[in-house]
Amino acid sequence: MDLSNHISLLDTKVAALTSQISLPPDGELDDSLGLAGAVYRRAQESPSAPAIEFDGQVISYAQLHCHAALLAKELTRKGVGREEAIGIMTGTGFEQIVAQAAVVYAGCTCCALDPTLPFAQLQYRLNNAGAQICLVDQENSNRLKEFKVIPITLEALTPTQVTAELAVPPRAMGIEHRTHLMHTSGSTGKPKTVQIQAKALLHLARDDRNVPIGYEDRTAQMAMVSFDISLFEIWVTLLRGATIVPISRTLLSDVARLARTWRELRVTVMLVPASLLPMVVFAMPTVFSGMQVVYSGGEMPNLPAMKMALEQGPPNHLFNCYGPTECCIFSLVHEVTLEDTKSSVCPLTRLISDTRIEILDSSGQPVPDGQSGELFIGGDGVSPGYVNLADKTAERFVTTRQYPALPESCNFYATGDLVRRTETGEIYVHGRIDNQVKIRGYRVELEGVEAAIMDTGLVTATAACKVQREDDDLGAVLVAFVIPKDPNTFTPDQLTDALKVQVAEYLVPQVEVCTEMPLNGHTKIDRERLVREFLEAATKRQLEMAGTQDASTTISRLRKIWHSVLPGCSRHIEDGDTFHALGGTSLQAAMLLIRMKREFSVELTAVMVYEQFTLAQMARYVDEGGAKYTIHAAHNRAYRQDADIYRSLALQPLSGQPPQWDAPFEGRIFMTGATGFVGAFLLQTLLTLPEVKTVVCLVRAKDDEQARNRVMKVQTQYSLCQSSVDYSKLVAVAGDLGSPTLGLGAELFHQLGHWASCIFHSGAHVNYAQPYQSHRDANVLGTANILRFQGTGRPKRLFYLSTLNIYGPTGLVNGYTRVGENDPITRFMDAVQYDNGYAQSKWVAEKMILDAIQDNFPISIFRPGAIFCHSKTGTGNGTDFVARLMASCMRLKCYPTMPQQSKNFVPVDYLVNAVLHLSRQQCSLGQAYNVVPTMHEQPEDEMREMFHMLEKACQTPMKEMPYDKWLELLKTLDDNDPLRPLLPMLEEKVFENHCRWEMYGKMPIYGTENLTRDLRDVPDLAQFPVLDQPLLNRFLSGLNLI
């Protein structure tokens, strides 16, 4: 669409018309036309002024007005009503902005949708809004077949058309017009739909001090259009008479390129999420130089990144912003200076336009300066409420009627945020009053836990609570109080088993059965009473125990410890009970071992808990001094019994050549591990490839809908949902790796065996504290079942993700200084004995894979080192060992001496790209690849180098100290420390007085001949990206550690 030839004609034709129209001076603007009036006035004042510039082409304000008016007429012909919700779904470009303007001109309400959302979410949002009609661009014309679809066609306009349309003002809707429906992120799965009125946008746009945007400015439009930030990018820009510059969100995966794009497009106004700001600044410190204004919000500001930007290339204005969606984008801001960056927190010092705030205590009374209270926001920016959530609206959108201390002049929104105001008027946000709590270092949304519990269908009511005794220094636990649907058959194990396939382990609560839920004065569940009575009952049990038993015996003391770390256990603990049968989690297992070591002064091992030691057996072990239960015990050699498990499978490879998965009429991928870190990135990349037709993901879940939700949740978690990713290709199926037919049933198992072009198997159970037996089902039997699947239907290649851990601590145990990709894996069987159960299970699984290769199964093996963050974005896994280690060392301001130890970090994007490239090559058949830096690039002392870089990143001196002393310091940290659940593993001695982590000293060089040979001619992969300071900084920034 090239409209440039018409601009000069428009200037001439429209000049006469505009000279006859008298515009009111600033401050006397007639708001009866609402938002449409502002666009109309700008089109009359400067018809050729650029409203939108995209891909080298421009739509002027006059053309925008004309396009919007014509499309609005089409809506009117469809009989749309006042403030009727109209769906809008487009890609990046002109169409989204024109469509929103048209809906506003028609007096309707915009319900903008992101094409990357799954259909179920699109359908929910449209149905919830009551939308029947949708405006779509050509790319999305077939996505919403259940609705009335109007295509957005932007054909070149004639000067006569534009002149004619400029003569007709848009429909007068006034400032109360509900122009938009925005969606909150919604931690429980269903987002809340927030109503936005024209006056909310006008009140922000007319704040000259905090919105210093002029006619010559150019605003980047990158936000997802269903979030309120996009309203600023589009409508505040139009209301200020500036130019919108749409930019594809795909650039978010390459922040360096994104920064260059901002420069090339001469962007002067940016809204940068707080999580993205450090990435772009560290990639290009001068990125904001020359910009007029940069806004950053959504999370706590990253002050080191702001400092770098202000020192090396400041914009004219840099704002830290705060505001919930319910208050339309921003409510409070602060213009950040270099002086501000010297502090650890950033204040909020200015109110937007006529915004009012009040800070009230739990009884609804104002709090004195310096004290904490809930923030209430009032003014024109406040929404009328939620759609179809009357109770929630009444709870959060309040007046002086509910809270007499509030002024009568306006409505207020109860934010749920805890703030304090200093005597000088600065506002500091420091927490939440609602159900979001922190348990053992994890942020837990209690409503989300409750939603997952209700989703099981096993209970009629539930309340999830954080429970902690005042005298307990081992931290809090998550407890769910439930009323069973069928009290006669319900057991807590039923619920916990159902939850384990839905949520992460730290979200699986202790279960306490209730007959009814107590209510407070507001007729809500009285959570305080539930917790209080629960703790009273637990204390009573302990007192009864103390009165009936000899407290001096080991088993009585041990029983008391079990009760203390299992507050959800409501019955007497019998001598024959095992810890896990009582509902103990891995976090509680770590607490148990810590307390037992403190109480009995004996060396303990986490395997004792996972190998189902009973209370009596554990007491006997303590009485015997703990010396006999060592690393040489039978449990740690269990993996040896499975060394030749492949032979018992009696598998035969299929005859014939497997297809090239990327060949025409192929592209049908079967994969596991899509909810893992590597699998998430692999899936995202596959879905961007045109040669991929469909990706079937096997996911542990109760049904296919939940399977897809789990996959999409992880995609969102790692910010992978981009416009270039075609999620319509994704098919998630509920299954189980440990089942012979993968939990699919025999029929579907065989159908998919014929259907699939290839298999990517990255699914695995990973827990560094659990023994081999806990990993066997998923990692060993799961791999056996994948081999069985490979041998079903038609021939197909298998690409198997292994690990360097299959070598074990071979440098220290065997004395090897170099290990090769093709070395017999049996050479490392003894060394793996001294590693954890995960490593042992992966050794057995790879031995099985290698045996299958000997039988001519078409398989390729990939053994990555420590998988690190994305090399461009810094997006990483915040729960893996390295991330926990860095966070703990930063807290301690010290790190352990780990001589001759390396992690051989591999960025996740490099690993994915290498695997995909090699999966297309015939030369990779039957090969094993060590995906690590080439032999001459492998650092000899990488851990020490990493700690030095960590010291620079956090700008705090860090002391190196012997491992034992560092470990003693680590044990002094509180229970929220990230490494606390792994403490037993870190201190358990397994070989010649070395703990498991120390065993990886004297590491060998890992051979990479196969990798080097087969990637030599691939420019993007031939050079392995090693860990350096910028990459570490991006990783730490992404986790908000710096």
mmCIF file with all atom_site columns, C-alpha atoms in Angstrom, residues 181-334:
data_model
loop_
_atom_site.group_PDB
_atom_site.id
_atom_site.type_symbol
_atom_site.label_atom_id
_atom_site.label_alt_id
_atom_site.label_comp_id
_atom_site.label_asym_id
_atom_site.label_entity_id
_atom_site.label_seq_id
_atom_site.pdbx_PDB_ins_code
_atom_site.Cartn_x
_atom_site.Cartn_y
_atom_site.Cartn_z
_atom_site.occupancy
_atom_site.B_iso_or_equiv
_atom_site.pdbx_formal_charge
_atom_site.auth_seq_id
_atom_site.auth_comp_id
_atom_site.auth_asym_id
_atom_site.auth_atom_id
_atom_site.pdbx_PDB_model_num
ATOM 1   C CA . LEU A 1 181 ? -11.542 -3.686  27.039 1.00 0.00 ? 181 LEU A CA 1
ATOM 2   C CA . MET A 1 182 ? -8.137  -4.633  28.421 1.00 0.00 ? 182 MET A CA 1
ATOM 3   C CA . HIS A 1 183 ? -7.107  -7.932  29.974 1.00 0.00 ? 183 HIS A CA 1
ATOM 4   C CA . THR A 1 184 ? -5.082  -8.522  33.092 1.00 0.00 ? 184 THR A CA 1
ATOM 5   C CA . SER A 1 185 ? -2.559  -11.357 32.968 1.00 0.00 ? 185 SER A CA 1
ATOM 6   C CA . GLY A 1 186 ? -4.638  -13.567 35.282 1.00 0.00 ? 186 GLY A CA 1
ATOM 7   C CA . SER A 1 187 ? -2.549  -15.974 37.387 1.00 0.00 ? 187 SER A CA 1
ATOM 8   C CA . THR A 1 188 ? -5.474  -18.395 37.695 1.00 0.00 ? 188 THR A CA 1
ATOM 9   C CA . GLY A 1 189 ? -5.820  -18.966 33.957 1.00 0.00 ? 189 GLY A CA 1
ATOM 10  C CA . LYS A 1 190 ? -8.778  -16.687 33.121 1.00 0.00 ? 190 LYS A CA 1
ATOM 11  C CA . PRO A 1 191 ? -7.869  -13.006 32.754 1.00 0.00 ? 191 PRO A CA 1
ATOM 12  C CA . LYS A 1 192 ? -10.100 -10.288 34.146 1.00 0.00 ? 192 LYS A CA 1
ATOM 13  C CA . THR A 1 193 ? -11.580 -7.983  31.490 1.00 0.00 ? 193 THR A CA 1
ATOM 14  C CA . VAL A 1 194 ? -11.153 -4.316  32.470 1.00 0.00 ? 194 VAL A CA 1
ATOM 15  C CA . GLN A 1 195 ? -13.280 -1.503  31.013 1.00 0.00 ? 195 GLN A CA 1
ATOM 16  C CA . ILE A 1 196 ? -11.477 1.658   29.869 1.00 0.00 ? 196 ILE A CA 1
ATOM 17  C CA . GLN A 1 197 ? -13.262 4.959   29.204 1.00 0.00 ? 197 GLN A CA 1
ATOM 18  C CA . ALA A 1 198 ? -12.219 7.816   26.933 1.00 0.00 ? 198 ALA A CA 1
ATOM 19  C CA . LYS A 1 199 ? -11.696 10.142  29.894 1.00 0.00 ? 199 LYS A CA 1
ATOM 20  C CA . ALA A 1 200 ? -9.027  7.831   31.306 1.00 0.00 ? 200 ALA A CA 1
ATOM 21  C CA . LEU A 1 201 ? -6.903  8.209   28.175 1.00 0.00 ? 201 LEU A CA 1
ATOM 22  C CA . LEU A 1 202 ? -7.558  11.956  27.916 1.00 0.00 ? 202 LEU A CA 1
ATOM 23  C CA . HIS A 1 203 ? -6.569  12.499  31.550 1.00 0.00 ? 203 HIS A CA 1
ATOM 24  C CA . LEU A 1 204 ? -3.191  10.826  30.911 1.00 0.00 ? 204 LEU A CA 1
ATOM 25  C CA . ALA A 1 205 ? -2.538  12.354  27.494 1.00 0.00 ? 205 ALA A CA 1
ATOM 26  C CA . ARG A 1 206 ? -3.119  15.921  28.720 1.00 0.00 ? 206 ARG A CA 1
ATOM 27  C CA . ASP A 1 207 ? -0.557  15.704  31.534 1.00 0.00 ? 207 ASP A CA 1
ATOM 28  C CA . ASP A 1 208 ? 2.129   17.829  29.834 1.00 0.00 ? 208 ASP A CA 1
ATOM 29  C CA . ARG A 1 209 ? 4.639   17.440  32.644 1.00 0.00 ? 209 ARG A CA 1
ATOM 30  C CA . ASN A 1 210 ? 4.642   13.651  32.707 1.00 0.00 ? 210 ASN A CA 1
ATOM 31  C CA . VAL A 1 211 ? 3.812   13.100  29.037 1.00 0.00 ? 211 VAL A CA 1
ATOM 32  C CA . PRO A 1 212 ? 6.275   15.434  27.303 1.00 0.00 ? 212 PRO A CA 1
ATOM 33  C CA . ILE A 1 213 ? 5.416   14.243  23.787 1.00 0.00 ? 213 ILE A CA 1
ATOM 34  C CA . GLY A 1 214 ? 5.108   16.646  20.846 1.00 0.00 ? 214 GLY A CA 1
ATOM 35  C CA . TYR A 1 215 ? 4.041   16.571  17.202 1.00 0.00 ? 215 TYR A CA 1
ATOM 36  C CA . GLU A 1 216 ? 7.545   15.577  16.031 1.00 0.00 ? 216 GLU A CA 1
ATOM 37  C CA . ASP A 1 217 ? 7.860   12.553  18.325 1.00 0.00 ? 217 ASP A CA 1
ATOM 38  C CA . ARG A 1 218 ? 7.705   8.946   17.192 1.00 0.00 ? 218 ARG A CA 1
ATOM 39  C CA . THR A 1 219 ? 6.387   6.243   19.551 1.00 0.00 ? 219 THR A CA 1
ATOM 40  C CA . ALA A 1 220 ? 7.359   2.594   19.131 1.00 0.00 ? 220 ALA A CA 1
ATOM 41  C CA . GLN A 1 221 ? 4.303   0.319   19.265 1.00 0.00 ? 221 GLN A CA 1
ATOM 42  C CA . MET A 1 222 ? 5.415   -3.130  20.464 1.00 0.00 ? 222 MET A CA 1
ATOM 43  C CA . ALA A 1 223 ? 3.200   -4.136  23.377 1.00 0.00 ? 223 ALA A CA 1
ATOM 44  C CA . MET A 1 224 ? 0.631   -6.912  23.087 1.00 0.00 ? 224 MET A CA 1
ATOM 45  C CA . VAL A 1 225 ? -2.548  -5.092  22.122 1.00 0.00 ? 225 VAL A CA 1
ATOM 46  C CA . SER A 1 226 ? -4.632  -6.741  24.847 1.00 0.00 ? 226 SER A CA 1
ATOM 47  C CA . PHE A 1 227 ? -2.480  -5.070  27.531 1.00 0.00 ? 227 PHE A CA 1
ATOM 48  C CA . ASP A 1 228 ? -2.953  -1.473  28.605 1.00 0.00 ? 228 ASP A CA 1
ATOM 49  C CA . ILE A 1 229 ? 0.574   -0.378  27.668 1.00 0.00 ? 229 ILE A CA 1
ATOM 50  C CA . SER A 1 230 ? -0.542  -0.571  24.031 1.00 0.00 ? 230 SER A CA 1
ATOM 51  C CA . LEU A 1 231 ? -3.149  2.129   24.779 1.00 0.00 ? 231 LEU A CA 1
ATOM 52  C CA . PHE A 1 232 ? -0.342  4.547   25.528 1.00 0.00 ? 232 PHE A CA 1
ATOM 53  C CA . GLU A 1 233 ? 1.595   3.545   22.437 1.00 0.00 ? 233 GLU A CA 1
ATOM 54  C CA . ILE A 1 234 ? -1.443  4.013   20.199 1.00 0.00 ? 234 ILE A CA 1
ATOM 55  C CA . TRP A 1 235 ? -3.897  6.440   21.755 1.00 0.00 ? 235 TRP A CA 1
ATOM 56  C CA . VAL A 1 236 ? -1.745  8.710   23.876 1.00 0.00 ? 236 VAL A CA 1
ATOM 57  C CA . THR A 1 237 ? 0.467   9.107   20.813 1.00 0.00 ? 237 THR A CA 1
ATOM 58  C CA . LEU A 1 238 ? -2.539  10.049  18.652 1.00 0.00 ? 238 LEU A CA 1
ATOM 59  C CA . LEU A 1 239 ? -3.954  12.356  21.323 1.00 0.00 ? 239 LEU A CA 1
ATOM 60  C CA . ARG A 1 240 ? -0.578  14.150  21.442 1.00 0.00 ? 240 ARG A CA 1
ATOM 61  C CA . GLY A 1 241 ? -0.495  14.416  17.643 1.00 0.00 ? 241 GLY A CA 1
ATOM 62  C CA . ALA A 1 242 ? 2.684   12.342  17.285 1.00 0.00 ? 242 ALA A CA 1
ATOM 63  C CA . THR A 1 243 ? 3.522   9.353   15.045 1.00 0.00 ? 243 THR A CA 1
ATOM 64  C CA . ILE A 1 244 ? 3.037   5.669   15.854 1.00 0.00 ? 244 ILE A CA 1
ATOM 65  C CA . VAL A 1 245 ? 5.815   3.349   14.653 1.00 0.00 ? 245 VAL A CA 1
ATOM 66  C CA . PRO A 1 246 ? 4.671   -0.317  14.845 1.00 0.00 ? 246 PRO A CA 1
ATOM 67  C CA . ILE A 1 247 ? 7.552   -2.761  15.437 1.00 0.00 ? 247 ILE A CA 1
ATOM 68  C CA . SER A 1 248 ? 7.311   -6.546  15.378 1.00 0.00 ? 248 SER A CA 1
ATOM 69  C CA . ARG A 1 249 ? 7.530   -8.290  18.759 1.00 0.00 ? 249 ARG A CA 1
ATOM 70  C CA . THR A 1 250 ? 9.760   -10.919 17.166 1.00 0.00 ? 250 THR A CA 1
ATOM 71  C CA . LEU A 1 251 ? 12.638  -8.505  17.746 1.00 0.00 ? 251 LEU A CA 1
ATOM 72  C CA . LEU A 1 252 ? 12.308  -9.105  21.481 1.00 0.00 ? 252 LEU A CA 1
ATOM 73  C CA . SER A 1 253 ? 14.327  -12.295 20.951 1.00 0.00 ? 253 SER A CA 1
ATOM 74  C CA . ASP A 1 254 ? 17.310  -10.247 19.722 1.00 0.00 ? 254 ASP A CA 1
ATOM 75  C CA . VAL A 1 255 ? 17.707  -7.195  21.942 1.00 0.00 ? 255 VAL A CA 1
ATOM 76  C CA . ALA A 1 256 ? 20.783  -5.917  20.101 1.00 0.00 ? 256 ALA A CA 1
ATOM 77  C CA . ARG A 1 257 ? 18.868  -5.886  16.837 1.00 0.00 ? 257 ARG A CA 1
ATOM 78  C CA . LEU A 1 258 ? 15.878  -4.356  18.619 1.00 0.00 ? 258 LEU A CA 1
ATOM 79  C CA . ALA A 1 259 ? 18.026  -1.503  19.908 1.00 0.00 ? 259 ALA A CA 1
ATOM 80  C CA . ARG A 1 260 ? 19.404  -0.899  16.413 1.00 0.00 ? 260 ARG A CA 1
ATOM 81  C CA . THR A 1 261 ? 15.876  -0.907  15.003 1.00 0.00 ? 261 THR A CA 1
ATOM 82  C CA . TRP A 1 262 ? 14.800  1.812   17.420 1.00 0.00 ? 262 TRP A CA 1
ATOM 83  C CA . ARG A 1 263 ? 17.714  3.905   16.205 1.00 0.00 ? 263 ARG A CA 1
ATOM 84  C CA . GLU A 1 264 ? 17.052  3.207   12.514 1.00 0.00 ? 264 GLU A CA 1
ATOM 85  C CA . LEU A 1 265 ? 13.355  4.109   12.835 1.00 0.00 ? 265 LEU A CA 1
ATOM 86  C CA . ARG A 1 266 ? 14.201  7.301   14.769 1.00 0.00 ? 266 ARG A CA 1
ATOM 87  C CA . VAL A 1 267 ? 12.028  6.309   17.723 1.00 0.00 ? 267 VAL A CA 1
ATOM 88  C CA . THR A 1 268 ? 11.834  9.055   20.358 1.00 0.00 ? 268 THR A CA 1
ATOM 89  C CA . VAL A 1 269 ? 9.222   7.616   22.762 1.00 0.00 ? 269 VAL A CA 1
ATOM 90  C CA . MET A 1 270 ? 9.559   4.155   24.296 1.00 0.00 ? 270 MET A CA 1
ATOM 91  C CA . LEU A 1 271 ? 7.654   2.143   26.859 1.00 0.00 ? 271 LEU A CA 1
ATOM 92  C CA . VAL A 1 272 ? 10.080  -0.540  28.023 1.00 0.00 ? 272 VAL A CA 1
ATOM 93  C CA . PRO A 1 273 ? 9.016   -3.181  30.562 1.00 0.00 ? 273 PRO A CA 1
ATOM 94  C CA . ALA A 1 274 ? 11.292  -3.242  33.605 1.00 0.00 ? 274 ALA A CA 1
ATOM 95  C CA . SER A 1 275 ? 12.319  -6.798  32.733 1.00 0.00 ? 275 SER A CA 1
ATOM 96  C CA . LEU A 1 276 ? 13.417  -5.775  29.209 1.00 0.00 ? 276 LEU A CA 1
ATOM 97  C CA . LEU A 1 277 ? 15.182  -2.537  30.139 1.00 0.00 ? 277 LEU A CA 1
ATOM 98  C CA . PRO A 1 278 ? 18.427  -4.091  31.455 1.00 0.00 ? 278 PRO A CA 1
ATOM 99  C CA . MET A 1 279 ? 18.690  -6.371  28.428 1.00 0.00 ? 279 MET A CA 1
ATOM 100 C CA . VAL A 1 280 ? 18.597  -3.564  25.876 1.00 0.00 ? 280 VAL A CA 1
ATOM 101 C CA . VAL A 1 281 ? 20.794  -1.273  27.971 1.00 0.00 ? 281 VAL A CA 1
ATOM 102 C CA . PHE A 1 282 ? 23.471  -3.910  28.478 1.00 0.00 ? 282 PHE A CA 1
ATOM 103 C CA . ALA A 1 283 ? 23.280  -4.801  24.775 1.00 0.00 ? 283 ALA A CA 1
ATOM 104 C CA . MET A 1 284 ? 23.604  -1.120  23.725 1.00 0.00 ? 284 MET A CA 1
ATOM 105 C CA . PRO A 1 285 ? 24.212  1.332   26.616 1.00 0.00 ? 285 PRO A CA 1
ATOM 106 C CA . THR A 1 286 ? 23.571  4.345   24.357 1.00 0.00 ? 286 THR A CA 1
ATOM 107 C CA . VAL A 1 287 ? 20.280  2.979   23.038 1.00 0.00 ? 287 VAL A CA 1
ATOM 108 C CA . PHE A 1 288 ? 18.170  5.787   24.548 1.00 0.00 ? 288 PHE A CA 1
ATOM 109 C CA . SER A 1 289 ? 20.529  8.596   23.559 1.00 0.00 ? 289 SER A CA 1
ATOM 110 C CA . GLY A 1 290 ? 18.581  11.243  21.686 1.00 0.00 ? 290 GLY A CA 1
ATOM 111 C CA . MET A 1 291 ? 15.166  9.906   22.688 1.00 0.00 ? 291 MET A CA 1
ATOM 112 C CA . GLN A 1 292 ? 12.656  12.304  24.139 1.00 0.00 ? 292 GLN A CA 1
ATOM 113 C CA . VAL A 1 293 ? 11.134  10.063  26.829 1.00 0.00 ? 293 VAL A CA 1
ATOM 114 C CA . VAL A 1 294 ? 11.470  6.474   28.047 1.00 0.00 ? 294 VAL A CA 1
ATOM 115 C CA . TYR A 1 295 ? 8.918   4.938   30.406 1.00 0.00 ? 295 TYR A CA 1
ATOM 116 C CA . SER A 1 296 ? 9.628   1.753   32.350 1.00 0.00 ? 296 SER A CA 1
ATOM 117 C CA . GLY A 1 297 ? 7.330   -0.113  34.701 1.00 0.00 ? 297 GLY A CA 1
ATOM 118 C CA . GLY A 1 298 ? 5.510   -3.343  35.401 1.00 0.00 ? 298 GLY A CA 1
ATOM 119 C CA . GLU A 1 299 ? 8.042   -4.533  38.000 1.00 0.00 ? 299 GLU A CA 1
ATOM 120 C CA . MET A 1 300 ? 10.574  -3.053  40.388 1.00 0.00 ? 300 MET A CA 1
ATOM 121 C CA . PRO A 1 301 ? 12.973  -0.882  38.358 1.00 0.00 ? 301 PRO A CA 1
ATOM 122 C CA . ASN A 1 302 ? 16.467  -2.144  37.610 1.00 0.00 ? 302 ASN A CA 1
ATOM 123 C CA . LEU A 1 303 ? 18.483  0.780   38.937 1.00 0.00 ? 303 LEU A CA 1
ATOM 124 C CA . PRO A 1 304 ? 21.919  -0.439  37.723 1.00 0.00 ? 304 PRO A CA 1
ATOM 125 C CA . ALA A 1 305 ? 20.549  -0.570  34.175 1.00 0.00 ? 305 ALA A CA 1
ATOM 126 C CA . MET A 1 306 ? 19.023  2.885   34.553 1.00 0.00 ? 306 MET A CA 1
ATOM 127 C CA . LYS A 1 307 ? 22.351  4.154   35.890 1.00 0.00 ? 307 LYS A CA 1
ATOM 128 C CA . MET A 1 308 ? 24.177  2.817   32.841 1.00 0.00 ? 308 MET A CA 1
ATOM 129 C CA . ALA A 1 309 ? 21.638  4.413   30.500 1.00 0.00 ? 309 ALA A CA 1
ATOM 130 C CA . LEU A 1 310 ? 21.807  7.778   32.258 1.00 0.00 ? 310 LEU A CA 1
ATOM 131 C CA . GLU A 1 311 ? 25.600  7.761   32.267 1.00 0.00 ? 311 GLU A CA 1
ATOM 132 C CA . GLN A 1 312 ? 26.245  6.579   28.717 1.00 0.00 ? 312 GLN A CA 1
ATOM 133 C CA . GLY A 1 313 ? 23.313  7.796   26.648 1.00 0.00 ? 313 GLY A CA 1
ATOM 134 C CA . PRO A 1 314 ? 20.406  9.338   28.550 1.00 0.00 ? 314 PRO A CA 1
ATOM 135 C CA . PRO A 1 315 ? 17.060  10.266  27.011 1.00 0.00 ? 315 PRO A CA 1
ATOM 136 C CA . ASN A 1 316 ? 15.652  13.682  27.801 1.00 0.00 ? 316 ASN A CA 1
ATOM 137 C CA . HIS A 1 317 ? 13.321  12.023  30.337 1.00 0.00 ? 317 HIS A CA 1
ATOM 138 C CA . LEU A 1 318 ? 13.465  8.587   32.002 1.00 0.00 ? 318 LEU A CA 1
ATOM 139 C CA . PHE A 1 319 ? 10.425  7.645   34.099 1.00 0.00 ? 319 PHE A CA 1
ATOM 140 C CA . ASN A 1 320 ? 9.820   4.858   36.603 1.00 0.00 ? 320 ASN A CA 1
ATOM 141 C CA . CYS A 1 321 ? 6.096   4.163   36.371 1.00 0.00 ? 321 CYS A CA 1
ATOM 142 C CA . TYR A 1 322 ? 3.432   2.458   38.431 1.00 0.00 ? 322 TYR A CA 1
ATOM 143 C CA . GLY A 1 323 ? -0.187  1.747   37.665 1.00 0.00 ? 323 GLY A CA 1
ATOM 144 C CA . PRO A 1 324 ? -2.529  -1.228  37.523 1.00 0.00 ? 324 PRO A CA 1
ATOM 145 C CA . THR A 1 325 ? -4.549  -1.917  34.372 1.00 0.00 ? 325 THR A CA 1
ATOM 146 C CA . GLU A 1 326 ? -7.649  -0.927  36.357 1.00 0.00 ? 326 GLU A CA 1
ATOM 147 C CA . CYS A 1 327 ? -6.307  2.640   36.512 1.00 0.00 ? 327 CYS A CA 1
ATOM 148 C CA . CYS A 1 328 ? -5.351  2.927   32.834 1.00 0.00 ? 328 CYS A CA 1
ATOM 149 C CA . ILE A 1 329 ? -1.610  2.539   32.324 1.00 0.00 ? 329 ILE A CA 1
ATOM 150 C CA . PHE A 1 330 ? 0.121   4.947   34.759 1.00 0.00 ? 330 PHE A CA 1
ATOM 151 C CA . SER A 1 331 ? -1.077  6.511   37.994 1.00 0.00 ? 331 SER A CA 1
ATOM 152 C CA . LEU A 1 332 ? 2.208   7.478   39.675 1.00 0.00 ? 332 LEU A CA 1
ATOM 153 C CA . VAL A 1 333 ? 5.598   8.167   38.131 1.00 0.00 ? 333 VAL A CA 1
ATOM 154 C CA . HIS A 1 334 ? 9.048   9.395   39.041 1.00 0.00 ? 334 HIS A CA 1
#
